[in-house]
Short mmCIF file of N, CA, C and O in Angstrom, two decimals:
data_model
loop_
_atom_site.label_atom_id
_atom_site.label_comp_id
_atom_site.label_asym_id
_atom_site.label_seq_id
_atom_site.Cartn_x
_atom_site.Cartn_y
_atom_site.Cartn_z
N MET G 125 133.27 6.83 -27.21
CA MET G 125 132.81 5.67 -26.47
C MET G 125 131.36 5.39 -26.83
O MET G 125 130.58 6.30 -27.10
N THR G 126 131.04 4.12 -26.80
CA THR G 126 129.67 3.68 -27.02
C THR G 126 129.32 2.67 -25.93
O THR G 126 130.16 2.32 -25.09
N MET G 127 128.11 2.20 -25.96
CA MET G 127 127.70 1.16 -25.01
C MET G 127 128.49 -0.13 -25.24
O MET G 127 128.56 -0.97 -24.36
N ASP G 128 129.07 -0.27 -26.41
CA ASP G 128 129.85 -1.47 -26.73
C ASP G 128 131.32 -1.34 -26.35
O ASP G 128 132.09 -2.30 -26.50
N THR G 129 131.74 -0.18 -25.86
CA THR G 129 133.13 0.00 -25.45
C THR G 129 133.41 -0.89 -24.25
O THR G 129 132.68 -0.86 -23.26
N THR G 130 134.47 -1.67 -24.36
CA THR G 130 134.80 -2.62 -23.29
C THR G 130 135.85 -2.04 -22.35
O THR G 130 136.50 -1.03 -22.65
N ARG G 131 136.03 -2.73 -21.24
CA ARG G 131 137.09 -2.35 -20.30
C ARG G 131 138.45 -2.42 -20.98
O ARG G 131 139.30 -1.56 -20.79
N ALA G 132 138.64 -3.44 -21.81
CA ALA G 132 139.91 -3.58 -22.55
C ALA G 132 140.14 -2.40 -23.47
O ALA G 132 141.27 -1.90 -23.60
N ASP G 133 139.06 -1.91 -24.12
CA ASP G 133 139.17 -0.73 -24.99
C ASP G 133 139.64 0.48 -24.18
O ASP G 133 140.48 1.26 -24.65
N LEU G 134 139.08 0.65 -22.99
CA LEU G 134 139.44 1.80 -22.15
C LEU G 134 140.88 1.70 -21.66
O LEU G 134 141.61 2.70 -21.66
N VAL G 135 141.30 0.51 -21.27
CA VAL G 135 142.68 0.31 -20.82
C VAL G 135 143.64 0.61 -21.97
O VAL G 135 144.64 1.31 -21.80
N GLN G 136 143.32 0.10 -23.15
CA GLN G 136 144.17 0.36 -24.31
C GLN G 136 144.24 1.86 -24.60
O GLN G 136 145.31 2.39 -24.91
N ALA G 137 143.13 2.55 -24.48
CA ALA G 137 143.11 4.00 -24.73
C ALA G 137 144.01 4.74 -23.76
O ALA G 137 144.72 5.68 -24.14
N VAL G 138 144.00 4.33 -22.49
CA VAL G 138 144.86 4.97 -21.50
C VAL G 138 146.33 4.72 -21.83
O VAL G 138 147.15 5.65 -21.84
N LEU G 139 146.69 3.47 -22.12
CA LEU G 139 148.07 3.14 -22.45
C LEU G 139 148.54 3.90 -23.70
O LEU G 139 149.65 4.44 -23.73
N GLU G 140 147.70 3.95 -24.70
CA GLU G 140 148.06 4.67 -25.93
C GLU G 140 148.16 6.17 -25.69
O GLU G 140 149.04 6.83 -26.23
N GLY G 141 147.27 6.71 -24.86
CA GLY G 141 147.32 8.14 -24.56
C GLY G 141 148.62 8.54 -23.89
O GLY G 141 149.22 9.57 -24.23
N VAL G 142 149.08 7.72 -22.95
CA VAL G 142 150.36 7.99 -22.29
C VAL G 142 151.50 7.90 -23.31
O VAL G 142 152.39 8.74 -23.34
N ALA G 143 151.44 6.88 -24.17
CA ALA G 143 152.49 6.73 -25.18
C ALA G 143 152.49 7.92 -26.14
O ALA G 143 153.55 8.41 -26.53
N PHE G 144 151.32 8.43 -26.51
CA PHE G 144 151.25 9.60 -27.39
C PHE G 144 151.82 10.83 -26.70
O PHE G 144 152.48 11.66 -27.34
N ALA G 145 151.59 10.96 -25.40
CA ALA G 145 152.15 12.10 -24.66
C ALA G 145 153.68 12.03 -24.65
O ALA G 145 154.36 13.05 -24.82
N ILE G 146 154.23 10.83 -24.46
CA ILE G 146 155.68 10.66 -24.53
C ILE G 146 156.18 10.95 -25.95
O ILE G 146 157.23 11.57 -26.14
N ARG G 147 155.41 10.55 -26.94
CA ARG G 147 155.77 10.83 -28.33
C ARG G 147 155.87 12.33 -28.56
O ARG G 147 156.74 12.80 -29.30
N ASP G 148 154.98 13.10 -27.92
CA ASP G 148 155.07 14.56 -28.02
C ASP G 148 156.44 15.05 -27.57
O ASP G 148 157.03 15.93 -28.20
N SER G 149 156.96 14.49 -26.48
CA SER G 149 158.29 14.87 -26.00
C SER G 149 159.37 14.49 -27.01
O SER G 149 160.32 15.24 -27.23
N PHE G 150 159.22 13.32 -27.63
CA PHE G 150 160.17 12.91 -28.66
C PHE G 150 160.14 13.89 -29.83
O PHE G 150 161.18 14.23 -30.40
N GLU G 151 158.96 14.37 -30.19
CA GLU G 151 158.85 15.30 -31.30
C GLU G 151 159.53 16.63 -30.96
O GLU G 151 160.14 17.25 -31.83
N VAL G 152 159.44 17.07 -29.71
CA VAL G 152 160.14 18.29 -29.29
C VAL G 152 161.64 18.06 -29.43
O VAL G 152 162.36 18.92 -29.96
N ALA G 153 162.13 16.91 -28.98
CA ALA G 153 163.56 16.61 -29.11
C ALA G 153 163.99 16.63 -30.57
O ALA G 153 165.03 17.20 -30.92
N LYS G 154 163.20 16.01 -31.43
CA LYS G 154 163.52 16.00 -32.87
C LYS G 154 163.58 17.42 -33.42
O LYS G 154 164.46 17.73 -34.23
N SER G 155 162.65 18.28 -32.98
CA SER G 155 162.63 19.66 -33.49
C SER G 155 163.87 20.43 -33.06
O SER G 155 164.23 21.42 -33.67
N LEU G 156 164.53 19.95 -32.00
CA LEU G 156 165.76 20.57 -31.51
C LEU G 156 167.01 19.92 -32.11
O LEU G 156 168.13 20.22 -31.72
N GLY G 157 166.78 18.99 -33.04
CA GLY G 157 167.89 18.33 -33.70
C GLY G 157 168.45 17.13 -32.94
O GLY G 157 169.53 16.64 -33.27
N ILE G 158 167.74 16.66 -31.94
CA ILE G 158 168.19 15.52 -31.15
C ILE G 158 167.64 14.24 -31.77
O ILE G 158 166.45 14.11 -32.00
N SER G 159 168.52 13.29 -32.02
CA SER G 159 168.13 12.00 -32.57
C SER G 159 168.03 10.98 -31.43
O SER G 159 168.95 10.87 -30.61
N ILE G 160 166.93 10.25 -31.39
CA ILE G 160 166.75 9.22 -30.37
C ILE G 160 166.48 7.90 -31.11
O ILE G 160 165.34 7.56 -31.40
N PRO G 161 167.55 7.15 -31.44
CA PRO G 161 167.37 5.93 -32.22
C PRO G 161 166.84 4.75 -31.41
O PRO G 161 166.31 3.80 -31.98
N ARG G 162 166.97 4.80 -30.08
CA ARG G 162 166.45 3.76 -29.19
C ARG G 162 166.42 4.35 -27.79
O ARG G 162 167.01 5.40 -27.54
N SER G 163 165.74 3.66 -26.86
CA SER G 163 165.67 4.18 -25.50
C SER G 163 165.59 3.02 -24.52
O SER G 163 165.33 1.87 -24.90
N ASN G 164 165.82 3.34 -23.24
CA ASN G 164 165.73 2.36 -22.16
C ASN G 164 164.43 2.54 -21.39
O ASN G 164 163.91 3.65 -21.29
N LEU G 165 163.94 1.44 -20.83
CA LEU G 165 162.76 1.45 -19.97
C LEU G 165 163.09 0.77 -18.66
O LEU G 165 163.87 -0.18 -18.62
N CYS G 166 162.46 1.25 -17.59
CA CYS G 166 162.57 0.57 -16.31
C CYS G 166 161.35 0.94 -15.48
O CYS G 166 160.60 1.86 -15.82
N GLY G 167 161.15 0.24 -14.39
CA GLY G 167 160.06 0.59 -13.49
C GLY G 167 158.79 -0.20 -13.73
O GLY G 167 158.74 -1.12 -14.55
N GLY G 168 157.75 0.19 -13.02
CA GLY G 168 156.48 -0.54 -13.00
C GLY G 168 155.84 -0.76 -14.35
O GLY G 168 155.54 -1.89 -14.73
N GLY G 169 155.57 0.32 -15.09
CA GLY G 169 154.92 0.17 -16.39
C GLY G 169 155.72 -0.64 -17.36
O GLY G 169 155.16 -1.34 -18.22
N ALA G 170 157.04 -0.59 -17.25
CA ALA G 170 157.91 -1.33 -18.17
C ALA G 170 157.79 -2.83 -18.00
O ALA G 170 158.21 -3.59 -18.88
N LYS G 171 157.20 -3.28 -16.91
CA LYS G 171 157.03 -4.72 -16.69
C LYS G 171 155.94 -5.30 -17.59
O LYS G 171 155.88 -6.50 -17.78
N SER G 172 155.09 -4.45 -18.12
CA SER G 172 154.00 -4.91 -18.98
C SER G 172 154.48 -5.09 -20.42
O SER G 172 154.83 -4.12 -21.09
N PRO G 173 154.47 -6.33 -20.92
CA PRO G 173 154.85 -6.55 -22.32
C PRO G 173 153.95 -5.77 -23.29
O PRO G 173 154.44 -5.28 -24.31
N LEU G 174 152.67 -5.65 -22.96
CA LEU G 174 151.75 -4.91 -23.83
C LEU G 174 152.14 -3.44 -23.90
O LEU G 174 152.22 -2.87 -25.00
N TRP G 175 152.42 -2.84 -22.75
CA TRP G 175 152.77 -1.42 -22.75
C TRP G 175 154.10 -1.19 -23.48
O TRP G 175 154.26 -0.23 -24.22
N ARG G 176 155.07 -2.09 -23.27
CA ARG G 176 156.35 -1.96 -23.98
C ARG G 176 156.12 -2.01 -25.49
O ARG G 176 156.71 -1.24 -26.25
N LYS G 177 155.25 -2.91 -25.92
CA LYS G 177 154.97 -3.05 -27.35
C LYS G 177 154.28 -1.79 -27.89
O LYS G 177 154.62 -1.30 -28.96
N ILE G 178 153.31 -1.26 -27.14
CA ILE G 178 152.64 -0.02 -27.56
C ILE G 178 153.64 1.11 -27.67
O ILE G 178 153.68 1.84 -28.67
N PHE G 179 154.48 1.28 -26.64
CA PHE G 179 155.49 2.36 -26.66
C PHE G 179 156.44 2.20 -27.84
O PHE G 179 156.73 3.18 -28.55
N ALA G 180 156.94 1.00 -28.07
CA ALA G 180 157.88 0.77 -29.18
C ALA G 180 157.23 1.14 -30.52
O ALA G 180 157.87 1.76 -31.37
N ASN G 181 155.97 0.78 -30.68
CA ASN G 181 155.28 1.06 -31.94
C ASN G 181 154.89 2.52 -32.09
O ASN G 181 154.97 3.07 -33.18
N VAL G 182 154.48 3.17 -31.01
CA VAL G 182 154.14 4.60 -31.08
C VAL G 182 155.39 5.43 -31.35
O VAL G 182 155.37 6.38 -32.14
N LEU G 183 156.49 5.08 -30.70
CA LEU G 183 157.74 5.83 -30.88
C LEU G 183 158.50 5.40 -32.13
O LEU G 183 159.33 6.15 -32.64
N GLY G 184 158.27 4.17 -32.58
CA GLY G 184 158.94 3.67 -33.77
C GLY G 184 160.41 3.36 -33.56
O GLY G 184 161.20 3.43 -34.50
N ILE G 185 160.78 3.04 -32.31
CA ILE G 185 162.18 2.73 -31.99
C ILE G 185 162.25 1.49 -31.10
O ILE G 185 161.29 1.16 -30.41
N PRO G 186 163.40 0.80 -31.09
CA PRO G 186 163.58 -0.31 -30.15
C PRO G 186 163.67 0.23 -28.72
O PRO G 186 164.25 1.29 -28.48
N LEU G 187 163.08 -0.51 -27.79
CA LEU G 187 163.13 -0.14 -26.38
C LEU G 187 163.79 -1.25 -25.58
O LEU G 187 163.37 -2.41 -25.65
N ASP G 188 164.84 -0.90 -24.86
CA ASP G 188 165.59 -1.86 -24.06
C ASP G 188 165.10 -1.81 -22.62
O ASP G 188 165.10 -0.74 -21.99
N MET G 189 164.68 -2.95 -22.10
CA MET G 189 164.29 -3.07 -20.70
C MET G 189 165.59 -3.33 -19.93
O MET G 189 166.33 -4.26 -20.23
N VAL G 190 165.88 -2.46 -18.96
CA VAL G 190 167.13 -2.63 -18.20
C VAL G 190 166.94 -3.64 -17.07
O VAL G 190 165.83 -3.86 -16.61
N LYS G 191 168.04 -4.24 -16.65
CA LYS G 191 167.97 -5.28 -15.61
C LYS G 191 167.61 -4.72 -14.25
O LYS G 191 166.87 -5.34 -13.51
N THR G 192 168.11 -3.54 -13.91
CA THR G 192 167.84 -2.99 -12.59
C THR G 192 166.47 -2.31 -12.57
O THR G 192 166.05 -1.71 -13.55
N GLU G 193 165.77 -2.44 -11.47
CA GLU G 193 164.49 -1.76 -11.30
C GLU G 193 164.66 -0.44 -10.56
O GLU G 193 163.71 0.27 -10.31
N GLN G 194 165.86 -0.11 -10.20
CA GLN G 194 166.15 1.11 -9.44
C GLN G 194 166.49 2.26 -10.38
O GLN G 194 167.57 2.82 -10.31
N GLY G 195 165.60 2.60 -11.29
CA GLY G 195 165.87 3.61 -12.30
C GLY G 195 166.36 4.94 -11.75
O GLY G 195 167.51 5.32 -11.97
N PRO G 196 165.52 5.69 -11.02
CA PRO G 196 165.94 7.01 -10.55
C PRO G 196 167.14 6.95 -9.59
O PRO G 196 168.09 7.73 -9.73
N GLY G 197 167.11 6.03 -8.65
CA GLY G 197 168.22 5.90 -7.70
C GLY G 197 169.51 5.48 -8.37
O GLY G 197 170.59 5.99 -8.06
N TYR G 198 169.39 4.56 -9.31
CA TYR G 198 170.56 4.08 -10.05
C TYR G 198 171.14 5.21 -10.89
O TYR G 198 172.35 5.41 -10.95
N GLY G 199 170.26 5.97 -11.52
CA GLY G 199 170.71 7.12 -12.31
C GLY G 199 171.41 8.16 -11.46
O GLY G 199 172.44 8.72 -11.85
N ALA G 200 170.87 8.42 -10.26
CA ALA G 200 171.49 9.38 -9.35
C ALA G 200 172.88 8.89 -8.92
O ALA G 200 173.84 9.67 -8.84
N ALA G 201 172.98 7.59 -8.66
CA ALA G 201 174.28 7.02 -8.28
C ALA G 201 175.28 7.15 -9.42
O ALA G 201 176.46 7.47 -9.20
N MET G 202 174.81 6.94 -10.64
CA MET G 202 175.70 7.08 -11.79
C MET G 202 176.18 8.53 -11.94
O MET G 202 177.36 8.78 -12.19
N LEU G 203 175.26 9.48 -11.74
CA LEU G 203 175.65 10.90 -11.81
C LEU G 203 176.67 11.24 -10.72
O LEU G 203 177.62 11.98 -10.96
N ALA G 204 176.47 10.66 -9.53
CA ALA G 204 177.43 10.90 -8.44
C ALA G 204 178.80 10.33 -8.80
O ALA G 204 179.83 10.97 -8.52
N MET G 205 178.83 9.16 -9.44
CA MET G 205 180.11 8.57 -9.84
C MET G 205 180.81 9.44 -10.88
O MET G 205 182.03 9.57 -10.85
N VAL G 206 180.05 10.05 -11.77
CA VAL G 206 180.64 10.97 -12.75
C VAL G 206 181.16 12.20 -12.02
O VAL G 206 182.29 12.65 -12.26
N GLY G 207 180.36 12.72 -11.09
CA GLY G 207 180.77 13.90 -10.33
C GLY G 207 182.02 13.67 -9.49
O GLY G 207 182.83 14.58 -9.31
N CYS G 208 182.19 12.44 -9.00
CA CYS G 208 183.36 12.11 -8.18
C CYS G 208 184.57 11.69 -9.02
O CYS G 208 185.64 11.40 -8.47
N GLY G 209 184.40 11.62 -10.33
CA GLY G 209 185.52 11.27 -11.19
C GLY G 209 185.69 9.80 -11.47
O GLY G 209 186.64 9.39 -12.14
N ARG G 210 184.78 8.95 -10.99
CA ARG G 210 184.87 7.50 -11.24
C ARG G 210 184.71 7.23 -12.74
O ARG G 210 185.34 6.34 -13.29
N PHE G 211 183.83 8.00 -13.39
CA PHE G 211 183.64 7.93 -14.83
C PHE G 211 183.80 9.33 -15.40
O PHE G 211 183.45 10.32 -14.75
N ALA G 212 184.29 9.42 -16.63
CA ALA G 212 184.53 10.72 -17.25
C ALA G 212 183.25 11.37 -17.77
O ALA G 212 183.18 12.59 -17.90
N SER G 213 182.22 10.55 -18.06
CA SER G 213 180.98 11.09 -18.59
C SER G 213 179.81 10.20 -18.21
O SER G 213 180.01 9.04 -17.81
N VAL G 214 178.62 10.72 -18.36
CA VAL G 214 177.41 9.93 -18.10
C VAL G 214 177.35 8.78 -19.10
O VAL G 214 176.98 7.66 -18.72
N GLN G 215 177.72 9.03 -20.33
CA GLN G 215 177.70 7.97 -21.34
C GLN G 215 178.64 6.83 -20.95
O GLN G 215 178.29 5.66 -21.08
N GLU G 216 179.82 7.18 -20.46
CA GLU G 216 180.77 6.15 -20.04
C GLU G 216 180.20 5.34 -18.88
O GLU G 216 180.31 4.12 -18.85
N ALA G 217 179.57 6.01 -17.93
CA ALA G 217 178.96 5.32 -16.79
C ALA G 217 177.83 4.40 -17.28
O ALA G 217 177.74 3.23 -16.85
N ALA G 218 177.00 4.89 -18.15
CA ALA G 218 175.89 4.09 -18.67
C ALA G 218 176.41 2.87 -19.43
O ALA G 218 175.91 1.76 -19.25
N ASP G 219 177.42 3.09 -20.25
CA ASP G 219 177.99 1.97 -21.01
C ASP G 219 178.54 0.89 -20.09
O ASP G 219 178.44 -0.30 -20.38
N ALA G 220 179.11 1.30 -18.96
CA ALA G 220 179.72 0.34 -18.03
C ALA G 220 178.70 -0.32 -17.10
O ALA G 220 178.88 -1.47 -16.71
N LEU G 221 177.63 0.38 -16.75
CA LEU G 221 176.75 -0.09 -15.68
C LEU G 221 175.35 -0.53 -16.09
O LEU G 221 174.73 -1.32 -15.38
N VAL G 222 174.84 -0.03 -17.18
CA VAL G 222 173.46 -0.35 -17.57
C VAL G 222 173.45 -1.62 -18.42
O VAL G 222 174.09 -1.68 -19.46
N GLU G 223 172.69 -2.62 -17.93
CA GLU G 223 172.58 -3.89 -18.64
C GLU G 223 171.16 -4.06 -19.15
O GLU G 223 170.20 -3.75 -18.45
N THR G 224 171.03 -4.59 -20.35
CA THR G 224 169.73 -4.81 -20.97
C THR G 224 169.23 -6.21 -20.66
O THR G 224 169.94 -7.19 -20.86
N ALA G 225 167.99 -6.28 -20.18
CA ALA G 225 167.35 -7.57 -19.90
C ALA G 225 166.66 -8.10 -21.16
O ALA G 225 166.69 -9.30 -21.43
N SER G 226 166.00 -7.20 -21.91
CA SER G 226 165.31 -7.59 -23.14
C SER G 226 165.09 -6.36 -24.00
O SER G 226 165.19 -5.23 -23.53
N THR G 227 164.80 -6.59 -25.26
CA THR G 227 164.53 -5.50 -26.20
C THR G 227 163.19 -5.74 -26.87
O THR G 227 162.90 -6.87 -27.29
N THR G 228 162.39 -4.69 -26.96
CA THR G 228 161.12 -4.73 -27.68
C THR G 228 161.29 -3.94 -28.96
O THR G 228 161.56 -2.73 -28.92
N GLU G 229 161.19 -4.62 -30.08
CA GLU G 229 161.35 -3.99 -31.39
C GLU G 229 159.99 -3.50 -31.90
O GLU G 229 158.98 -4.17 -31.69
N PRO G 230 159.98 -2.36 -32.59
CA PRO G 230 158.71 -1.93 -33.17
C PRO G 230 158.32 -2.80 -34.36
O PRO G 230 159.18 -3.32 -35.06
N ASP G 231 157.03 -2.96 -34.57
CA ASP G 231 156.49 -3.68 -35.72
C ASP G 231 156.13 -2.62 -36.76
O ASP G 231 155.29 -1.75 -36.50
N PRO G 232 156.77 -2.65 -37.94
CA PRO G 232 156.53 -1.59 -38.94
C PRO G 232 155.05 -1.39 -39.30
O PRO G 232 154.61 -0.27 -39.51
N VAL G 233 154.28 -2.46 -39.34
CA VAL G 233 152.86 -2.35 -39.68
C VAL G 233 152.12 -1.60 -38.57
O VAL G 233 151.34 -0.68 -38.84
N LEU G 234 152.38 -1.97 -37.32
CA LEU G 234 151.71 -1.29 -36.20
C LEU G 234 152.23 0.13 -36.03
O LEU G 234 151.46 1.04 -35.67
N THR G 235 153.51 0.35 -36.30
CA THR G 235 154.08 1.70 -36.21
C THR G 235 153.37 2.64 -37.17
O THR G 235 153.04 3.78 -36.82
N GLU G 236 153.08 2.17 -38.38
CA GLU G 236 152.37 2.99 -39.36
C GLU G 236 150.93 3.27 -38.90
O GLU G 236 150.43 4.39 -39.04
N LYS G 237 150.28 2.27 -38.32
CA LYS G 237 148.91 2.48 -37.81
C LYS G 237 148.92 3.51 -36.67
O LYS G 237 148.06 4.38 -36.61
N TYR G 238 149.91 3.38 -35.79
CA TYR G 238 150.00 4.34 -34.68
C TYR G 238 150.38 5.73 -35.17
O TYR G 238 150.00 6.72 -34.56
N GLU G 239 151.11 5.81 -36.27
CA GLU G 239 151.44 7.12 -36.84
C GLU G 239 150.16 7.86 -37.22
O GLU G 239 150.01 9.05 -36.93
N LYS G 240 149.24 7.16 -37.84
CA LYS G 240 147.95 7.76 -38.21
C LYS G 240 147.16 8.18 -36.97
O LYS G 240 146.60 9.27 -36.91
N ARG G 241 147.14 7.31 -35.96
CA ARG G 241 146.43 7.65 -34.72
C ARG G 241 147.09 8.82 -34.00
O ARG G 241 146.41 9.65 -33.41
N TYR G 242 148.40 8.87 -34.05
CA TYR G 242 149.10 9.98 -33.39
C TYR G 242 148.76 11.31 -34.07
O TYR G 242 148.54 12.32 -33.39
N ARG G 243 148.69 11.30 -35.39
CA ARG G 243 148.30 12.53 -36.10
C ARG G 243 146.90 12.97 -35.71
O ARG G 243 146.63 14.16 -35.54
N GLN G 244 145.99 12.00 -35.51
CA GLN G 244 144.63 12.33 -35.04
C GLN G 244 144.70 12.92 -33.63
O GLN G 244 144.02 13.91 -33.32
N PHE G 245 145.47 12.29 -32.77
CA PHE G 245 145.67 12.78 -31.39
C PHE G 245 146.16 14.22 -31.40
O PHE G 245 145.68 15.06 -30.64
N ARG G 246 147.14 14.50 -32.27
CA ARG G 246 147.72 15.86 -32.35
C ARG G 246 146.69 16.89 -32.80
O ARG G 246 146.80 18.05 -32.44
N LEU G 247 145.72 16.48 -33.58
CA LEU G 247 144.65 17.39 -34.00
C LEU G 247 143.60 17.58 -32.90
O LEU G 247 143.13 18.69 -32.66
N LEU G 248 143.25 16.49 -32.23
CA LEU G 248 142.17 16.53 -31.26
C LEU G 248 142.56 17.18 -29.93
O LEU G 248 141.79 17.96 -29.37
N TYR G 249 143.72 16.85 -29.43
CA TYR G 249 144.08 17.32 -28.09
C TYR G 249 144.07 18.85 -27.98
O TYR G 249 143.40 19.39 -27.09
N PRO G 250 144.75 19.59 -28.86
CA PRO G 250 144.70 21.05 -28.74
C PRO G 250 143.29 21.61 -28.91
O PRO G 250 142.91 22.58 -28.26
N ALA G 251 142.49 20.99 -29.78
CA ALA G 251 141.13 21.46 -30.02
C ALA G 251 140.25 21.28 -28.78
O ALA G 251 139.32 22.05 -28.57
N LEU G 252 140.55 20.29 -27.96
CA LEU G 252 139.73 19.99 -26.78
C LEU G 252 140.29 20.55 -25.48
O LEU G 252 139.64 20.47 -24.44
N LYS G 253 141.47 21.12 -25.52
CA LYS G 253 142.14 21.58 -24.30
C LYS G 253 141.29 22.57 -23.51
O LYS G 253 141.15 22.43 -22.29
N THR G 254 140.70 23.54 -24.17
CA THR G 254 139.88 24.52 -23.44
C THR G 254 138.60 23.86 -22.91
O THR G 254 138.11 24.22 -21.84
N THR G 255 138.08 22.89 -23.64
CA THR G 255 136.89 22.17 -23.18
C THR G 255 137.22 21.39 -21.91
O THR G 255 136.43 21.39 -20.95
N PHE G 256 138.39 20.74 -21.87
CA PHE G 256 138.80 20.01 -20.67
C PHE G 256 138.89 20.95 -19.48
O PHE G 256 138.42 20.63 -18.38
N ALA G 257 139.46 22.12 -19.68
CA ALA G 257 139.60 23.09 -18.60
C ALA G 257 138.23 23.56 -18.11
O ALA G 257 138.00 23.68 -16.91
N ARG G 258 137.33 23.83 -19.05
CA ARG G 258 135.99 24.27 -18.68
C ARG G 258 135.25 23.18 -17.90
O ARG G 258 134.62 23.45 -16.87
N LEU G 259 135.34 21.94 -18.35
CA LEU G 259 134.67 20.84 -17.67
C LEU G 259 135.23 20.61 -16.27
O LEU G 259 134.51 20.24 -15.35
N ALA G 260 136.53 20.83 -16.11
CA ALA G 260 137.16 20.63 -14.80
C ALA G 260 136.64 21.65 -13.78
O ALA G 260 136.60 21.36 -12.59
N LYS G 261 136.21 22.81 -14.23
CA LYS G 261 135.72 23.85 -13.34
C LYS G 261 134.26 23.65 -12.96
O LYS G 261 133.79 24.19 -11.96
N GLU G 262 133.51 22.88 -13.76
CA GLU G 262 132.10 22.65 -13.49
C GLU G 262 131.93 21.69 -12.32
O GLU G 262 132.69 20.76 -12.14
N GLU G 263 130.91 21.96 -11.53
CA GLU G 263 130.61 21.05 -10.41
C GLU G 263 129.81 19.87 -10.95
O GLU G 263 128.96 20.03 -11.80
N VAL G 264 130.10 18.72 -10.42
CA VAL G 264 129.41 17.51 -10.86
C VAL G 264 128.23 17.23 -9.95
O VAL G 264 128.22 17.43 -8.81
#
């Protein structure tokens, strides 16, 4: 940060930081052999077109915004329907009940730029982890 850092710069940094943290989870899934060619979004943050675009580009996959805003409750209801035998599997329930409102496609140019930033993030975060812990213990 410098004296020229704007509020918009800080907001973008927060949004990108969250997206990079989610990317870390995707990388763990990949290391376990799990392929995630696309994903669904719902809830408060998903309402932001900017955040959807950042997430799609950081993850490098299409993101489908679902019609229902009741993500956790809707998911629990779907699991209950599977448990009660209404659907044979979670996939079958999702195929029947989850509707897409819109899709945010990644931009290959921005995805490549975010790939470079993500690699920087992966280098910096572990290097600063102990510093963050030390600073948290200091009195202000």
